[in-house]
């Protein structure tokens, strides 16, 4: 049965790559249909990579023009970054964001800000995210371009026990306060930040409040910290 | 500055102070009267709004959003409702859209009146403060007839509104606008074009546009520096694209582009534009049921969304991650005053003590929004 | 004049000269002190009511119990004064106690002793010195010492700022004020207050009163320079940077509470009156009636003097509630770069005008 299913899926994907989406959409079983769609995305990505390798190395601003036009902005950006900074993109399967590894984030940020096709000159929001107890932490950046009026989201995962992400304070000046806030709430240390201190909680507060396993401290300077019983645990 | 540099004196414009618009602490290093460094220290009003939101349901979050930017509560609610509706793909009735815009723009006028009045108070003009508050009281009276509250409304809900308009609301708003628009000329005469006020604010605290964009400053602060950026026009939400209004930007009329006077004047003109929008919305207000699209149980699908709206202080955005349950998994509010305050240290170097107060007033911050 | 009269009147004046002198002085000073107290209450009430009307409020209305309940809230200032007297007297721990206690008195003395030379009426003046106006300008500067002491002894950086700013401001604005007075002294030829006022009796062309302000265009300008410098000397808006509420809480007087604060307050109002009185004497004809022959007898002098002074005080109150405040360096640059040259030009102008025309 599974072989039939595989063949069904690969047929559907081939038809879709040529532009005919009906075969996939007509698959009745929901699980199979979603598998086919996932396979389609993977195939598209491989095709993109093939195109990028075949074409002669273009100059910086032509990198974007070389991509097929129907790619969304997220896909374009991830393709360009994958080429310029290899081995940093983890995945961009979902079209809403780019999942990145933290190691070259500072250089990538500078590139994104300065590349004339992207010009992400505004860092809108830095959000910390906790996947759950004993899971990883993540930092999510929403970038926006004032000149081109487009926006993307970049996510960087980091380990819970020793969370470190390169700081982009020197790229976008607001990174200073946003990163201090994320440090204050989650404990993620941003390497290269000039003043990594708490911003909202007092300097000597213990714990990282927005983590899912946060336990409020009993007393603060002798004052008992009240615990709200309902709806807090 | 002089050749002789004595020791820098560290001063504290403490959390309790008449002019810091809330509990804000400014650590100021001065050389005589000239400032060499200003460091804002925040966190005195931190109530962990984001942690609270992870423990209550989506509709119970709305009163919490009121209390963040307590001067412009309608706009906070609006931003949140628009975000959840985009996540759940709810379409609200036309009447709801129109009423939302009317109350949001009325609240924008009220918020700007407060900002401008207290700014006059900071530079020493006592009377415009009282005149502007008198007019703000009339708006708050309108809101009281609408939803019973003067400051924290809990009015715009996900999918609709909490109450429909009372019987004579439309006429009251028209009469208020007829009363209010000539008052703007009065304020211009009394404060805006007053020679002493211009001396105190023109050419002071210039914010260049590149610095503003890098610091993420938005709203009237950015428009005062000459950048024509307004979410209502550039990334429209609700039905803002149906109305005809202008976006004022600072043109350096009295000094340099991006000085305190420009930011003040942009707010003054924005009140006029909001009055225009309200008039158009009132004329085109359709009939309908405002409770029609309220969902019985708010359970957004799994996913995340980042949506921006224009609050009187700038670009207010919510980043919401939902895991399919009726309680938000992560809710982050990106507040415009946070970014505006971060630029204070940059633009107040080299000015005098009184100027720091003037610059802080022109940035129009609300500590509830910064600390959340 | 009045002290001299009293000394002559005492039957035993020649036998106990010192005692007689002291008694005469006290008898003359008491009415002045009472006058200042009553005037301060009236001025405070006037300021509250006038500011309320300008700001679209109603002000004190007599809704309340006890002293607050009189019609129109007239006893409100009395209630305020009582409250201040009954307040706890807090002296900060690290403050310099002797200076802290001394400062309000020095400020008050500076304003109080100027009253000795003010011409309230034709024969109503405590000491008709022939250097009257010079004396007033001289002792008016005493209050600066008090303010600096207040700022320094409070052991508070903000008070220090306020004290320094205030001292700089008052001392700088003395100069245009003094120079404007010099230009009118040139015209009248006498420093005595009564002499200046007598110069201004009569009319110009039978219609305008012969006030110095109408005498020649330079003295017209001199009046404005003097009046604005006077407002600056009282630390009133637009020059109230030393006590700028929104920046320094109360400037040099932040740490003062209760009666000591009341003294500063009182001396500010007394100073306002002194400046108005000098302006009225020097430029607006003193106790002369504006319409010659009408209400001109010696009894009416007090009425005209008070009327003119109080209208100038009304003008000061009007300034305070309309205009924003100037920054310190703008204040100083106006004084040194605008008022000072103008007042010097005025002196020459008045002299040349009187040579050529008068």
PDB file of N, CA, C and O in Angstrom, chain A residues 74 81 88-92 94-103 105 108 112 125-129 131 137-143 152-158 165, chain B residues 87 302-306 319-322 329:
ATOM      1  N   UNK A  74      10.094  35.726   1.562  1.00  0.00           N
ATOM      2  CA  UNK A  74      10.818  34.856   2.492  1.00  0.00           C
ATOM      3  C   UNK A  74      11.692  33.872   1.748  1.00  0.00           C
ATOM      4  O   UNK A  74      12.852  33.649   2.090  1.00  0.00           O
ATOM      5  N   UNK A  81      20.486  34.201   1.201  1.00  0.00           N
ATOM      6  CA  UNK A  81      21.338  33.997   2.382  1.00  0.00           C
ATOM      7  C   UNK A  81      21.994  32.638   2.332  1.00  0.00           C
ATOM      8  O   UNK A  81      23.169  32.477   2.680  1.00  0.00           O
ATOM      9  N   UNK A  88      23.735  28.185   7.120  1.00  0.00           N
ATOM     10  CA  UNK A  88      23.145  28.906   8.244  1.00  0.00           C
ATOM     11  C   UNK A  88      21.633  28.783   8.301  1.00  0.00           C
ATOM     12  O   UNK A  88      21.034  28.965   9.345  1.00  0.00           O
ATOM     13  N   UNK A  89      21.028  28.467   7.155  1.00  0.00           N
ATOM     14  CA  UNK A  89      19.569  28.363   7.178  1.00  0.00           C
ATOM     15  C   UNK A  89      19.219  26.953   7.583  1.00  0.00           C
ATOM     16  O   UNK A  89      19.751  25.997   7.030  1.00  0.00           O
ATOM     17  N   UNK A  90      18.328  26.840   8.525  1.00  0.00           N
ATOM     18  CA  UNK A  90      17.905  25.491   8.884  1.00  0.00           C
ATOM     19  C   UNK A  90      16.754  25.050   8.018  1.00  0.00           C
ATOM     20  O   UNK A  90      16.740  23.961   7.507  1.00  0.00           O
ATOM     21  N   UNK A  91      15.764  25.900   7.912  1.00  0.00           N
ATOM     22  CA  UNK A  91      14.645  25.509   7.057  1.00  0.00           C
ATOM     23  C   UNK A  91      13.818  26.728   6.770  1.00  0.00           C
ATOM     24  O   UNK A  91      13.820  27.690   7.520  1.00  0.00           O
ATOM     25  N   UNK A  92      13.142  26.682   5.664  1.00  0.00           N
ATOM     26  CA  UNK A  92      12.159  27.741   5.450  1.00  0.00           C
ATOM     27  C   UNK A  92      10.923  27.110   4.858  1.00  0.00           C
ATOM     28  O   UNK A  92      10.293  27.628   3.949  1.00  0.00           O
ATOM     29  N   UNK A  94       8.017  26.527   6.131  1.00  0.00           N
ATOM     30  CA  UNK A  94       6.813  27.345   6.273  1.00  0.00           C
ATOM     31  C   UNK A  94       7.109  28.716   5.711  1.00  0.00           C
ATOM     32  O   UNK A  94       8.146  29.303   5.983  1.00  0.00           O
ATOM     33  N   UNK A  95       6.196  29.241   4.957  1.00  0.00           N
ATOM     34  CA  UNK A  95       6.472  30.446   4.209  1.00  0.00           C
ATOM     35  C   UNK A  95       6.479  31.698   5.069  1.00  0.00           C
ATOM     36  O   UNK A  95       6.706  32.779   4.584  1.00  0.00           O
ATOM     37  N   UNK A  96       6.179  31.521   6.346  1.00  0.00           N
ATOM     38  CA  UNK A  96       6.030  32.734   7.137  1.00  0.00           C
ATOM     39  C   UNK A  96       7.349  33.221   7.724  1.00  0.00           C
ATOM     40  O   UNK A  96       7.487  34.381   8.037  1.00  0.00           O
ATOM     41  N   UNK A  97       8.325  32.334   7.875  1.00  0.00           N
ATOM     42  CA  UNK A  97       9.533  32.775   8.557  1.00  0.00           C
ATOM     43  C   UNK A  97      10.731  32.004   8.039  1.00  0.00           C
ATOM     44  O   UNK A  97      10.603  31.037   7.321  1.00  0.00           O
ATOM     45  N   UNK A  98      11.892  32.478   8.434  1.00  0.00           N
ATOM     46  CA  UNK A  98      13.142  31.789   8.101  1.00  0.00           C
ATOM     47  C   UNK A  98      13.749  31.296   9.403  1.00  0.00           C
ATOM     48  O   UNK A  98      13.958  32.083  10.323  1.00  0.00           O
ATOM     49  N   UNK A  99      14.013  30.021   9.474  1.00  0.00           N
ATOM     50  CA  UNK A  99      14.631  29.472  10.675  1.00  0.00           C
ATOM     51  C   UNK A  99      16.128  29.457  10.457  1.00  0.00           C
ATOM     52  O   UNK A  99      16.610  28.907   9.487  1.00  0.00           O
ATOM     53  N   UNK A 100      16.859  30.081  11.360  1.00  0.00           N
ATOM     54  CA  UNK A 100      18.290  30.221  11.125  1.00  0.00           C
ATOM     55  C   UNK A 100      19.088  29.680  12.273  1.00  0.00           C
ATOM     56  O   UNK A 100      18.613  29.614  13.393  1.00  0.00           O
ATOM     57  N   UNK A 101      20.340  29.361  11.978  1.00  0.00           N
ATOM     58  CA  UNK A 101      21.252  29.043  13.064  1.00  0.00           C
ATOM     59  C   UNK A 101      21.891  30.333  13.517  1.00  0.00           C
ATOM     60  O   UNK A 101      22.046  31.260  12.757  1.00  0.00           O
ATOM     61  N   UNK A 102      22.298  30.370  14.779  1.00  0.00           N
ATOM     62  CA  UNK A 102      22.757  31.644  15.294  1.00  0.00           C
ATOM     63  C   UNK A 102      24.144  32.056  14.901  1.00  0.00           C
ATOM     64  O   UNK A 102      24.568  33.147  15.227  1.00  0.00           O
ATOM     65  N   UNK A 103      24.917  31.186  14.189  1.00  0.00           N
ATOM     66  CA  UNK A 103      26.339  31.472  14.234  1.00  0.00           C
ATOM     67  C   UNK A 103      26.769  32.686  13.444  1.00  0.00           C
ATOM     68  O   UNK A 103      27.623  33.425  13.855  1.00  0.00           O
ATOM     69  N   UNK A 105      24.782  35.287  12.575  1.00  0.00           N
ATOM     70  CA  UNK A 105      23.628  36.178  12.557  1.00  0.00           C
ATOM     71  C   UNK A 105      24.031  37.642  12.427  1.00  0.00           C
ATOM     72  O   UNK A 105      23.382  38.421  11.747  1.00  0.00           O
ATOM     73  N   UNK A 108      24.861  38.318   8.823  1.00  0.00           N
ATOM     74  CA  UNK A 108      23.646  38.237   7.998  1.00  0.00           C
ATOM     75  C   UNK A 108      22.783  39.474   8.213  1.00  0.00           C
ATOM     76  O   UNK A 108      22.206  40.030   7.276  1.00  0.00           O
ATOM     77  N   UNK A 112      21.519  41.959   5.380  1.00  0.00           N
ATOM     78  CA  UNK A 112      20.108  42.238   5.119  1.00  0.00           C
ATOM     79  C   UNK A 112      19.820  43.721   5.183  1.00  0.00           C
ATOM     80  O   UNK A 112      18.966  44.225   4.453  1.00  0.00           O
ATOM     81  N   UNK A 125      10.599  44.222  15.964  1.00  0.00           N
ATOM     82  CA  UNK A 125      10.241  43.572  17.220  1.00  0.00           C
ATOM     83  C   UNK A 125      11.172  42.393  17.448  1.00  0.00           C
ATOM     84  O   UNK A 125      11.518  41.685  16.502  1.00  0.00           O
ATOM     85  N   UNK A 126      11.574  42.192  18.694  1.00  0.00           N
ATOM     86  CA  UNK A 126      12.354  41.013  19.044  1.00  0.00           C
ATOM     87  C   UNK A 126      11.559  40.283  20.107  1.00  0.00           C
ATOM     88  O   UNK A 126      11.258  40.855  21.162  1.00  0.00           O
ATOM     89  N   UNK A 127      11.181  39.077  19.822  1.00  0.00           N
ATOM     90  CA  UNK A 127      10.355  38.328  20.769  1.00  0.00           C
ATOM     91  C   UNK A 127      11.107  37.112  21.230  1.00  0.00           C
ATOM     92  O   UNK A 127      11.697  36.407  20.432  1.00  0.00           O
ATOM     93  N   UNK A 128      11.045  36.846  22.502  1.00  0.00           N
ATOM     94  CA  UNK A 128      11.592  35.592  22.982  1.00  0.00           C
ATOM     95  C   UNK A 128      10.483  34.562  22.969  1.00  0.00           C
ATOM     96  O   UNK A 128       9.297  34.892  23.012  1.00  0.00           O
ATOM     97  N   UNK A 129      10.865  33.307  22.890  1.00  0.00           N
ATOM     98  CA  UNK A 129       9.842  32.260  22.810  1.00  0.00           C
ATOM     99  C   UNK A 129      10.351  31.035  23.529  1.00  0.00           C
ATOM    100  O   UNK A 129      11.503  30.657  23.404  1.00  0.00           O
ATOM    101  N   UNK A 131       9.642  27.008  24.086  1.00  0.00           N
ATOM    102  CA  UNK A 131       8.864  25.907  23.529  1.00  0.00           C
ATOM    103  C   UNK A 131       8.215  25.059  24.595  1.00  0.00           C
ATOM    104  O   UNK A 131       7.405  24.218  24.281  1.00  0.00           O
ATOM    105  N   UNK A 137      14.859  27.405  23.679  1.00  0.00           N
ATOM    106  CA  UNK A 137      14.362  28.783  23.611  1.00  0.00           C
ATOM    107  C   UNK A 137      14.571  29.278  22.185  1.00  0.00           C
ATOM    108  O   UNK A 137      15.355  28.711  21.437  1.00  0.00           O
ATOM    109  N   UNK A 138      13.893  30.329  21.866  1.00  0.00           N
ATOM    110  CA  UNK A 138      14.017  30.853  20.498  1.00  0.00           C
ATOM    111  C   UNK A 138      13.907  32.362  20.542  1.00  0.00           C
ATOM    112  O   UNK A 138      13.237  32.912  21.412  1.00  0.00           O
ATOM    113  N   UNK A 139      14.571  33.011  19.608  1.00  0.00           N
ATOM    114  CA  UNK A 139      14.440  34.461  19.481  1.00  0.00           C
ATOM    115  C   UNK A 139      13.871  34.746  18.113  1.00  0.00           C
ATOM    116  O   UNK A 139      14.364  34.206  17.123  1.00  0.00           O
ATOM    117  N   UNK A 140      12.865  35.560  18.042  1.00  0.00           N
ATOM    118  CA  UNK A 140      12.218  35.835  16.758  1.00  0.00           C
ATOM    119  C   UNK A 140      12.360  37.312  16.454  1.00  0.00           C
ATOM    120  O   UNK A 140      12.031  38.152  17.272  1.00  0.00           O
ATOM    121  N   UNK A 141      12.842  37.608  15.261  1.00  0.00           N
ATOM    122  CA  UNK A 141      13.057  38.983  14.830  1.00  0.00           C
ATOM    123  C   UNK A 141      12.074  39.308  13.721  1.00  0.00           C
ATOM    124  O   UNK A 141      11.960  38.558  12.763  1.00  0.00           O
ATOM    125  N   UNK A 142      11.404  40.429  13.852  1.00  0.00           N
ATOM    126  CA  UNK A 142      10.564  40.919  12.753  1.00  0.00           C
ATOM    127  C   UNK A 142      11.285  42.099  12.116  1.00  0.00           C
ATOM    128  O   UNK A 142      11.473  43.123  12.737  1.00  0.00           O
ATOM    129  N   UNK A 143      11.690  41.918  10.860  1.00  0.00           N
ATOM    130  CA  UNK A 143      12.391  42.985  10.159  1.00  0.00           C
ATOM    131  C   UNK A 143      11.460  43.624   9.145  1.00  0.00           C
ATOM    132  O   UNK A 143      10.547  42.987   8.635  1.00  0.00           O
ATOM    133  N   UNK A 152       9.921  40.549   6.849  1.00  0.00           N
ATOM    134  CA  UNK A 152      10.114  39.110   7.039  1.00  0.00           C
ATOM    135  C   UNK A 152      10.292  38.835   8.517  1.00  0.00           C
ATOM    136  O   UNK A 152      10.479  39.739   9.314  1.00  0.00           O
ATOM    137  N   UNK A 153      10.260  37.540   8.839  1.00  0.00           N
ATOM    138  CA  UNK A 153      10.468  37.132  10.222  1.00  0.00           C
ATOM    139  C   UNK A 153      11.590  36.104  10.253  1.00  0.00           C
ATOM    140  O   UNK A 153      11.638  35.221   9.405  1.00  0.00           O
ATOM    141  N   UNK A 154      12.469  36.247  11.198  1.00  0.00           N
ATOM    142  CA  UNK A 154      13.615  35.337  11.299  1.00  0.00           C
ATOM    143  C   UNK A 154      13.610  34.742  12.695  1.00  0.00           C
ATOM    144  O   UNK A 154      13.438  35.461  13.677  1.00  0.00           O
ATOM    145  N   UNK A 155      13.779  33.434  12.768  1.00  0.00           N
ATOM    146  CA  UNK A 155      13.780  32.781  14.076  1.00  0.00           C
ATOM    147  C   UNK A 155      15.103  32.085  14.297  1.00  0.00           C
ATOM    148  O   UNK A 155      15.623  31.437  13.395  1.00  0.00           O
ATOM    149  N   UNK A 156      15.610  32.212  15.501  1.00  0.00           N
ATOM    150  CA  UNK A 156      16.885  31.571  15.843  1.00  0.00           C
ATOM    151  C   UNK A 156      16.671  30.789  17.122  1.00  0.00           C
ATOM    152  O   UNK A 156      16.329  31.338  18.153  1.00  0.00           O
ATOM    153  N   UNK A 157      16.940  29.483  17.028  1.00  0.00           N
ATOM    154  CA  UNK A 157      16.755  28.643  18.213  1.00  0.00           C
ATOM    155  C   UNK A 157      18.038  28.606  19.003  1.00  0.00           C
ATOM    156  O   UNK A 157      19.132  28.698  18.455  1.00  0.00           O
ATOM    157  N   UNK A 158      17.889  28.420  20.295  1.00  0.00           N
ATOM    158  CA  UNK A 158      19.087  28.304  21.106  1.00  0.00           C
ATOM    159  C   UNK A 158      18.798  27.381  22.275  1.00  0.00           C
ATOM    160  O   UNK A 158      17.670  27.192  22.683  1.00  0.00           O
ATOM    161  N   UNK A 165      23.021  34.105  21.710  1.00  0.00           N
ATOM    162  CA  UNK A 165      22.724  34.522  20.340  1.00  0.00           C
ATOM    163  C   UNK A 165      23.570  35.759  20.067  1.00  0.00           C
ATOM    164  O   UNK A 165      23.739  36.579  20.950  1.00  0.00           O
TER     165      UNK A 165
ATOM    166  N   UNK B  87      -5.752  36.477  12.570  1.00  0.00           N
ATOM    167  CA  UNK B  87      -5.317  35.100  12.819  1.00  0.00           C
ATOM    168  C   UNK B  87      -6.476  34.132  12.600  1.00  0.00           C
ATOM    169  O   UNK B  87      -6.305  33.048  12.041  1.00  0.00           O
ATOM    170  N   UNK B 302      -3.621  27.074  15.134  1.00  0.00           N
ATOM    171  CA  UNK B 302      -2.210  27.116  15.503  1.00  0.00           C
ATOM    172  C   UNK B 302      -1.469  28.021  14.539  1.00  0.00           C
ATOM    173  O   UNK B 302      -1.666  27.961  13.341  1.00  0.00           O
ATOM    174  N   UNK B 303      -0.600  28.837  15.070  1.00  0.00           N
ATOM    175  CA  UNK B 303       0.177  29.702  14.174  1.00  0.00           C
ATOM    176  C   UNK B 303       0.583  30.965  14.897  1.00  0.00           C
ATOM    177  O   UNK B 303       0.308  31.150  16.076  1.00  0.00           O
ATOM    178  N   UNK B 304       1.251  31.798  14.165  1.00  0.00           N
ATOM    179  CA  UNK B 304       1.709  33.044  14.761  1.00  0.00           C
ATOM    180  C   UNK B 304       1.401  34.176  13.802  1.00  0.00           C
ATOM    181  O   UNK B 304       1.250  33.968  12.600  1.00  0.00           O
ATOM    182  N   UNK B 305       1.265  35.348  14.355  1.00  0.00           N
ATOM    183  CA  UNK B 305       0.959  36.491  13.499  1.00  0.00           C
ATOM    184  C   UNK B 305       1.570  37.747  14.099  1.00  0.00           C
ATOM    185  O   UNK B 305       1.680  37.873  15.315  1.00  0.00           O
ATOM    186  N   UNK B 306       1.981  38.647  13.239  1.00  0.00           N
ATOM    187  CA  UNK B 306       2.533  39.929  13.679  1.00  0.00           C
ATOM    188  C   UNK B 306       1.792  41.013  12.919  1.00  0.00           C
ATOM    189  O   UNK B 306       1.881  41.082  11.705  1.00  0.00           O
ATOM    190  N   UNK B 319       2.498  40.566  18.562  1.00  0.00           N
ATOM    191  CA  UNK B 319       2.999  39.310  18.017  1.00  0.00           C
ATOM    192  C   UNK B 319       2.375  38.219  18.856  1.00  0.00           C
ATOM    193  O   UNK B 319       2.675  38.088  20.032  1.00  0.00           O
ATOM    194  N   UNK B 320       1.479  37.448  18.253  1.00  0.00           N
ATOM    195  CA  UNK B 320       0.722  36.457  19.027  1.00  0.00           C
ATOM    196  C   UNK B 320       0.994  35.071  18.465  1.00  0.00           C
ATOM    197  O   UNK B 320       0.918  34.858  17.262  1.00  0.00           O
ATOM    198  N   UNK B 321       1.320  34.157  19.352  1.00  0.00           N
ATOM    199  CA  UNK B 321       1.511  32.764  18.951  1.00  0.00           C
ATOM    200  C   UNK B 321       0.417  31.951  19.621  1.00  0.00           C
ATOM    201  O   UNK B 321       0.222  32.021  20.829  1.00  0.00           O
ATOM    202  N   UNK B 322      -0.304  31.220  18.810  1.00  0.00           N
ATOM    203  CA  UNK B 322      -1.402  30.435  19.359  1.00  0.00           C
ATOM    204  C   UNK B 322      -1.110  28.957  19.181  1.00  0.00           C
ATOM    205  O   UNK B 322      -0.561  28.549  18.159  1.00  0.00           O
ATOM    206  N   UNK B 329      -0.511  31.376  23.761  1.00  0.00           N
ATOM    207  CA  UNK B 329       0.730  30.749  24.194  1.00  0.00           C
ATOM    208  C   UNK B 329       1.790  31.805  24.433  1.00  0.00           C
ATOM    209  O   UNK B 329       2.540  31.748  25.372  1.00  0.00           O
TER     210      UNK B 329
END
